[in-house]
Coordinates of C-alpha atoms in Angstrom, one line a residue:
X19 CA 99.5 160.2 57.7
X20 CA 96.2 161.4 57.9
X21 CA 93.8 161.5 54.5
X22 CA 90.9 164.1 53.3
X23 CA 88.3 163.3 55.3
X24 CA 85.3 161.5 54.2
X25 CA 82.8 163.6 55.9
X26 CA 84.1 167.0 54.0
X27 CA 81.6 167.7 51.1
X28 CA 84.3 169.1 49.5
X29 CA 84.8 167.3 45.9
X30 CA 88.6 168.4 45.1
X31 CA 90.8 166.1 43.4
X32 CA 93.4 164.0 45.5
X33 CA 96.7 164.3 44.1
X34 CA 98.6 161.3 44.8
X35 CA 95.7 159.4 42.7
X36 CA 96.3 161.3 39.9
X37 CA 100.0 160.6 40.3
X38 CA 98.7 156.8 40.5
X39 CA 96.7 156.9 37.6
X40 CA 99.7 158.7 35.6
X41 CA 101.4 155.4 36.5
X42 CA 98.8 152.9 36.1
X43 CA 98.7 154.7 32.2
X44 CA 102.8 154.0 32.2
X45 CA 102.7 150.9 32.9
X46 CA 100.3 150.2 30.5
X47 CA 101.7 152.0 27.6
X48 CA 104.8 150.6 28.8
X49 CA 103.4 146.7 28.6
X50 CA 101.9 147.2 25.3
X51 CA 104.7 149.0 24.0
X52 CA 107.1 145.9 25.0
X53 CA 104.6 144.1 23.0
X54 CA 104.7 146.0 19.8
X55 CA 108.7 145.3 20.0
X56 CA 107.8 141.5 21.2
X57 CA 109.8 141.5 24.3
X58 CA 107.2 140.4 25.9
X59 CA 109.5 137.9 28.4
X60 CA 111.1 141.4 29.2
X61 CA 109.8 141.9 32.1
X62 CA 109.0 139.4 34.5
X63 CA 105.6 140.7 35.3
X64 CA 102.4 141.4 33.5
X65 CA 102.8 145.6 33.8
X66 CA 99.7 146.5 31.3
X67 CA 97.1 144.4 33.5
X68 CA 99.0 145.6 36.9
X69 CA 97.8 149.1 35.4
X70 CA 94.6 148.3 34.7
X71 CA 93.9 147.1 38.1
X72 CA 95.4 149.9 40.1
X73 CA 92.6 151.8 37.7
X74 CA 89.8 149.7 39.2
X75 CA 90.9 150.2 43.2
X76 CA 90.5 153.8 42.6
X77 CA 87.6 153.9 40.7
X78 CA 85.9 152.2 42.7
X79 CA 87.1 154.6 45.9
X80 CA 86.8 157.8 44.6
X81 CA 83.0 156.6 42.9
X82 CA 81.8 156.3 46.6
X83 CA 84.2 158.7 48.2
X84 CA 81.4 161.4 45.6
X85 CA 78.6 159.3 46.6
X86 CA 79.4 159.7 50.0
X87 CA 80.3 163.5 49.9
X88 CA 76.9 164.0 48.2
X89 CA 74.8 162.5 50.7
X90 CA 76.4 164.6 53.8
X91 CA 75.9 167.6 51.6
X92 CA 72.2 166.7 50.3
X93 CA 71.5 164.2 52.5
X94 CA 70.9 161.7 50.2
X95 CA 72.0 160.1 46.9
X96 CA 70.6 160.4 43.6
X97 CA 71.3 157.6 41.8
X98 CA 70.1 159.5 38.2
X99 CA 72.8 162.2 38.7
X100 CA 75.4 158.9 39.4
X101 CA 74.5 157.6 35.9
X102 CA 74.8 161.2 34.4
X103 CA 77.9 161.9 36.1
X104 CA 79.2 158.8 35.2
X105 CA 78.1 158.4 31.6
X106 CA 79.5 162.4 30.6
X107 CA 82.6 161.2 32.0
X108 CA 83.0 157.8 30.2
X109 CA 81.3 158.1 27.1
X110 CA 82.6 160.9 25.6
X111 CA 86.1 160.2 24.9
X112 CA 85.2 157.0 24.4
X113 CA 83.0 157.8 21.4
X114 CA 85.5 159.8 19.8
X115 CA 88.0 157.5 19.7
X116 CA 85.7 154.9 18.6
X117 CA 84.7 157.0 15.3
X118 CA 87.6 158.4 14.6
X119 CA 89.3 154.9 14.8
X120 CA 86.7 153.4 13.0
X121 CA 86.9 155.9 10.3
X122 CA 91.0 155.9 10.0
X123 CA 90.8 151.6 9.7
X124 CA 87.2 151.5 7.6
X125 CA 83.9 149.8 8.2
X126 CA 85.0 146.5 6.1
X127 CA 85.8 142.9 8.2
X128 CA 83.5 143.6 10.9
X129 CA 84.6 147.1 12.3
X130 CA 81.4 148.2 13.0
X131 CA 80.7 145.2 15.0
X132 CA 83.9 145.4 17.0
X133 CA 82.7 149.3 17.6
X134 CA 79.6 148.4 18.7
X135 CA 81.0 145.5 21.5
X136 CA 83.5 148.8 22.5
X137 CA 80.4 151.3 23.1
X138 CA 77.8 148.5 24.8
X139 CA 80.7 147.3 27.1
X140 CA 80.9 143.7 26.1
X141 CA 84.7 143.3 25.3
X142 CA 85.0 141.5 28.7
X143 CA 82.5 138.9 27.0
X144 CA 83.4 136.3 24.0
X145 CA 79.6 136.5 22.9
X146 CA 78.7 134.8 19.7
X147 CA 78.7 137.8 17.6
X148 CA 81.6 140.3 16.7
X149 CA 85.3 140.5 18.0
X150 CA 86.9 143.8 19.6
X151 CA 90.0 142.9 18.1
X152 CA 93.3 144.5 19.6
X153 CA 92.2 148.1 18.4
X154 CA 89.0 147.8 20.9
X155 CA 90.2 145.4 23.0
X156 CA 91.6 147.6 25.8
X157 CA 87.8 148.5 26.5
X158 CA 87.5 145.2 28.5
X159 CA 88.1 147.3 31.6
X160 CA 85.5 149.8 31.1
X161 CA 83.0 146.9 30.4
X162 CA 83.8 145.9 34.1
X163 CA 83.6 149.1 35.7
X164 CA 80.4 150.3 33.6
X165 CA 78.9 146.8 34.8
X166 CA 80.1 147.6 38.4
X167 CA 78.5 150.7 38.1
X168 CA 75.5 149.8 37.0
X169 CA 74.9 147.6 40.5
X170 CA 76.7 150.5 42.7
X171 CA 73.5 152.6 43.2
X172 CA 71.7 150.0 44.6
X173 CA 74.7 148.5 46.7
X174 CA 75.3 151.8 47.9
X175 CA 71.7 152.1 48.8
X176 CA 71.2 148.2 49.9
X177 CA 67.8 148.1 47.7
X178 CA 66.9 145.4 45.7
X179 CA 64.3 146.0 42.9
X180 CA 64.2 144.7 39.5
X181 CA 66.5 147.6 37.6
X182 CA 69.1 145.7 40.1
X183 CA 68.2 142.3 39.4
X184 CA 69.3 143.1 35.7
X185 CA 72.0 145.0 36.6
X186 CA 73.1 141.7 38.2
X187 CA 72.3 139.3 35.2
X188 CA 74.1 141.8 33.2
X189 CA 77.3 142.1 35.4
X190 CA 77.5 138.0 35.6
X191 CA 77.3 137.7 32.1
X192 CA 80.9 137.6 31.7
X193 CA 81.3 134.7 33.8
X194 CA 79.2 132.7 31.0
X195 CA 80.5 134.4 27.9
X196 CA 84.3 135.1 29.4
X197 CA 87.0 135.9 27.0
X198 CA 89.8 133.1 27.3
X199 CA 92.5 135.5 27.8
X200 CA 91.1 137.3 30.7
X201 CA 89.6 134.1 32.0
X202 CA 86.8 134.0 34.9
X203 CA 90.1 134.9 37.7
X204 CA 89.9 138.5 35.9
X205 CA 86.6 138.4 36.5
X206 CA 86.8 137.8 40.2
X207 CA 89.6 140.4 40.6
X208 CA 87.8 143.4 38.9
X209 CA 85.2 143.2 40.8
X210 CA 86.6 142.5 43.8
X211 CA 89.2 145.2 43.3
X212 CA 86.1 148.0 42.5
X213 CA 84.4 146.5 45.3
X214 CA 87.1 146.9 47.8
X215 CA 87.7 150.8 46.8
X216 CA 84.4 151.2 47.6
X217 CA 85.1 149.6 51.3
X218 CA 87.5 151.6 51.8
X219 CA 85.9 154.8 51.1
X220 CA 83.8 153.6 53.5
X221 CA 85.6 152.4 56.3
X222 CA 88.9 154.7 55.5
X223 CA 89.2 155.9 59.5
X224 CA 89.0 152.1 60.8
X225 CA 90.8 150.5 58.2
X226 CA 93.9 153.1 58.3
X227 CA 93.8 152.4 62.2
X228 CA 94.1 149.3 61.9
X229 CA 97.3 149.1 59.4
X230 CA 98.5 151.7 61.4
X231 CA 99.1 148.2 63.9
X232 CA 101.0 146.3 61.0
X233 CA 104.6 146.2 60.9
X234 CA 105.6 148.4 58.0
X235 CA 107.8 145.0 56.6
X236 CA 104.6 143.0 56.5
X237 CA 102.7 145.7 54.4
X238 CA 105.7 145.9 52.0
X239 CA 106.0 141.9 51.8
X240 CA 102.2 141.5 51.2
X241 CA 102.5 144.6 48.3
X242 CA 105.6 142.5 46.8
X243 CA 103.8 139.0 46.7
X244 CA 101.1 140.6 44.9
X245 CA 103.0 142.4 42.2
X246 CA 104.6 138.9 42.0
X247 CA 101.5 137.0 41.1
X248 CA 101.8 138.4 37.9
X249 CA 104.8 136.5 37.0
X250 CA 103.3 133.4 37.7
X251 CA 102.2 131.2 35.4
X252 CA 98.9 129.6 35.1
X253 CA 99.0 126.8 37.6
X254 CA 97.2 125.5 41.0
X255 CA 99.2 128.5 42.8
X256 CA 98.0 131.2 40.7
X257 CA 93.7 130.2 41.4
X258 CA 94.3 129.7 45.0
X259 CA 96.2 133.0 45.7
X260 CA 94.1 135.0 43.0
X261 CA 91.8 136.5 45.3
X262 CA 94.7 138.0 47.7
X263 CA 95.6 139.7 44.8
X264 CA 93.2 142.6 45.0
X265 CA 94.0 143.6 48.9
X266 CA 98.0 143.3 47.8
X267 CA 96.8 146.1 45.2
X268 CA 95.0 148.4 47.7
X269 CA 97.5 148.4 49.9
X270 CA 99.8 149.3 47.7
X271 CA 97.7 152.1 46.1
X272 CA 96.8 153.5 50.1
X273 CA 99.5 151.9 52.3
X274 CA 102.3 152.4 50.9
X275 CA 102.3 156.3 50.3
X276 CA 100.4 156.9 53.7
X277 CA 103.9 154.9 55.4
X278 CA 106.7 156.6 53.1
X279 CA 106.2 160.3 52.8
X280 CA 108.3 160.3 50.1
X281 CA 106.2 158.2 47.9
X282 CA 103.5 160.4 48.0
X283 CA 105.2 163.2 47.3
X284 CA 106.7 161.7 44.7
X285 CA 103.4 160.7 43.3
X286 CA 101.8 164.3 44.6
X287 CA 104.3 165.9 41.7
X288 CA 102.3 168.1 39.4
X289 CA 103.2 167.4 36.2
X290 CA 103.2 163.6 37.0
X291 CA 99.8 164.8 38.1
X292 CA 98.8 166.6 35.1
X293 CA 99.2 163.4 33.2
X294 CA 96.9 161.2 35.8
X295 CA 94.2 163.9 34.8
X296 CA 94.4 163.2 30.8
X297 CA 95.4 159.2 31.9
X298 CA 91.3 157.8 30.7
X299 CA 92.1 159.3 27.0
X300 CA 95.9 158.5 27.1
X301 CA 94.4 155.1 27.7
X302 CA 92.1 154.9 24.7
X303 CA 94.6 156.4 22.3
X304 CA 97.6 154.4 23.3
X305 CA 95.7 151.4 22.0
X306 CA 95.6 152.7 18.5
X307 CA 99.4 153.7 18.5
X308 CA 100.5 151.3 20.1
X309 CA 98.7 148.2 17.9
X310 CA 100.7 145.3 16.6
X311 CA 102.8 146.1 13.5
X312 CA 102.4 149.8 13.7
X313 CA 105.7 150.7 16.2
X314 CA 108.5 148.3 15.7
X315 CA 111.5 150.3 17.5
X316 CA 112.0 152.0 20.1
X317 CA 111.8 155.7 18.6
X318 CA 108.1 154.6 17.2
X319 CA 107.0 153.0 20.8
X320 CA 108.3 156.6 22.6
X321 CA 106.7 158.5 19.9
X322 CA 102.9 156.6 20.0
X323 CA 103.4 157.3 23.3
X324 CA 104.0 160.7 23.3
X325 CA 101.4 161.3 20.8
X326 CA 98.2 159.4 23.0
X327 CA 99.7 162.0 25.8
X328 CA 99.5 164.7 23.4
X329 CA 95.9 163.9 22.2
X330 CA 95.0 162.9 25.8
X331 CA 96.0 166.1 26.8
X332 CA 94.5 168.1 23.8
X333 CA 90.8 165.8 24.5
X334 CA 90.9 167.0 28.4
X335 CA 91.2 170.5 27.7
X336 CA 89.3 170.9 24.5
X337 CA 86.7 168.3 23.7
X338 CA 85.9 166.8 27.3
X339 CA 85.9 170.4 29.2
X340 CA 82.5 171.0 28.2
X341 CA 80.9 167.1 29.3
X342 CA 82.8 168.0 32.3
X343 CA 80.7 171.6 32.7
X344 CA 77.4 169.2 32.1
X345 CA 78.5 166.9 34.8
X346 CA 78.8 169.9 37.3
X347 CA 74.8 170.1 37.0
X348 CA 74.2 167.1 38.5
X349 CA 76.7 167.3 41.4
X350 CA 74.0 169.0 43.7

């Protein structure tokens, strides 16, 4: 099945990643909301973090799928419009959920700290100061993707200079300070997971030629063994397959709609589609609705979870349309 080509210019959304990322938001609303109800052992697999890291494959893709597109249209890449691009995209939501949920819980027993380790990206990091709690704690994945992106522009450009040095001192920081329940594994696998979108961005042609040589019951095996390293428990089998983990989840994400038709146009559905586009806010706002305490049955975990789709849908529309109309300035 043959993809949008890299060499187009053309910038248009592709929809069977927004269907993705309206899944990836599922399964972590879905997780979480198993955890509000503490049936945690319901499922054998960890579905919030297998979320999470179908985020980081195609963020990591479609960052240098742009990139790319920019550079046959300008012929080059600006790495001051990435940052611009980037930061109107992230930062906005993210600040308004972090004031307003700072404002609905109060300042007292160290909000404001916890707020600040949200908005400088350091949940991924148990430094000495300040705890995200649950309420920020979701923003341990933007911490590794705003770290990843920080080094991108000079991967992308294979320049070394000193703003990449500290890009690099910054992005290895959570391997010193790394929070125990994410561990220095998670560490490995963000990265490797952004990394390897970006690969294939690259290399999309040769790398869909050559899976286009694998038995389609190998591809679906491989996708399987990686959704089931999630149900394993921490153990000598766990650290050694850890890093296989990342290439089960792009396959998954590429593979397995490009060799069922079906899947992708199950995942190409529009209104599945209209959620992927809201899915960043959904996934700020389910956090708050979906804390400890605060949805004990199953009529309050369906209706937190309709109402961070209703506020992610009312943020995309309203507040974020205009940082989106900024970031169009800096696509040339």
């Amino acid at each position: 099945m043959t993809r949008p080509a890299l060499e187009s210019p053309a910038t248009s959304r592709i929809a069977f990643l927004d269907g993705w990322r309206a899944v990836s938001v599922l399964f972590v609303m879905v997780g979480h909301g198993l955890g509000a109800l503490k049936l945690h052992s319901a499922l054998p697999i960890d579905l919030s973090r297998l979320g999470v890291y179908i985020f980081f494959i195609i963020s990591g893709y479609v960052i240098t799928r742009l990139s790319l597109a920019e550079r046959v249209r300008t012929g080059t890449f600006n790495q001051g419009h990435f940052v611009m691009r980037r930061a109107l995209r992230i930062l906005p939501p993210l600040v308004l959920y972090v004031v307003v949920v700072t404002t609905l819980s109060g300042v007292g027993d160290g909000a404001l700290l916890a707020a600040f380790r949200a908005l400088s990206f350091t949940c991924n990091m148990d430094i000495p100061f300040g705890h995200c709690g649950f309420i920020f704690g979701h923003t341990w994945s933007l911490a590794f993707e705003e770290q990843f992106y920080l080094l991108f522009p000079f991967i992308f450009m294979r320049r070394i200079s000193f703003l990449a040095v500290l890009a690099l001192l910054f992005a290895l920081l959570p391997l010193v300070f790394d929070v125990p329940w994410l561990g220095k594994l998670t560490y490995l696998q963000a990265f490797l997971l952004l990394t390897l979108g970006c690969v294939y961005a690259v290399y999309q042609k040769r790398i869909e030629e050559l899976l286009g040589k694998v038995p389609t019951i190998l591809i679906v095996g491989m996708c399987a063994l990686g959704i089931l390293w999630f149900a394993l428990d921490i153990g000598k089998v766990r650290l050694i397959t850890a890093p296989l983990v990342p290439f089960a989840i792009l396959l998954f994400v590429f593979a397995i709609p490009a060799r069922f038709s079906w899947v992708e146009r199950s995942l190409s559905f529009k209104p599945l589609c209209q959620i992927g586009l809201y899915s960043y806010s959904i996934y700020l706002w389910q956090q708050f609705f979906l804390m400890p305490g605060s949805a004990d049955s199953l009529l309050k975990v369906c209706s937190a979870i309709l109402m961070a789709v209703l506020i992610g849908a009312a943020s995309y529309h309203t507040y974020e349309a205009y940082f989106r109309k900024v970031a169009h300035r800096y696509n040339a």
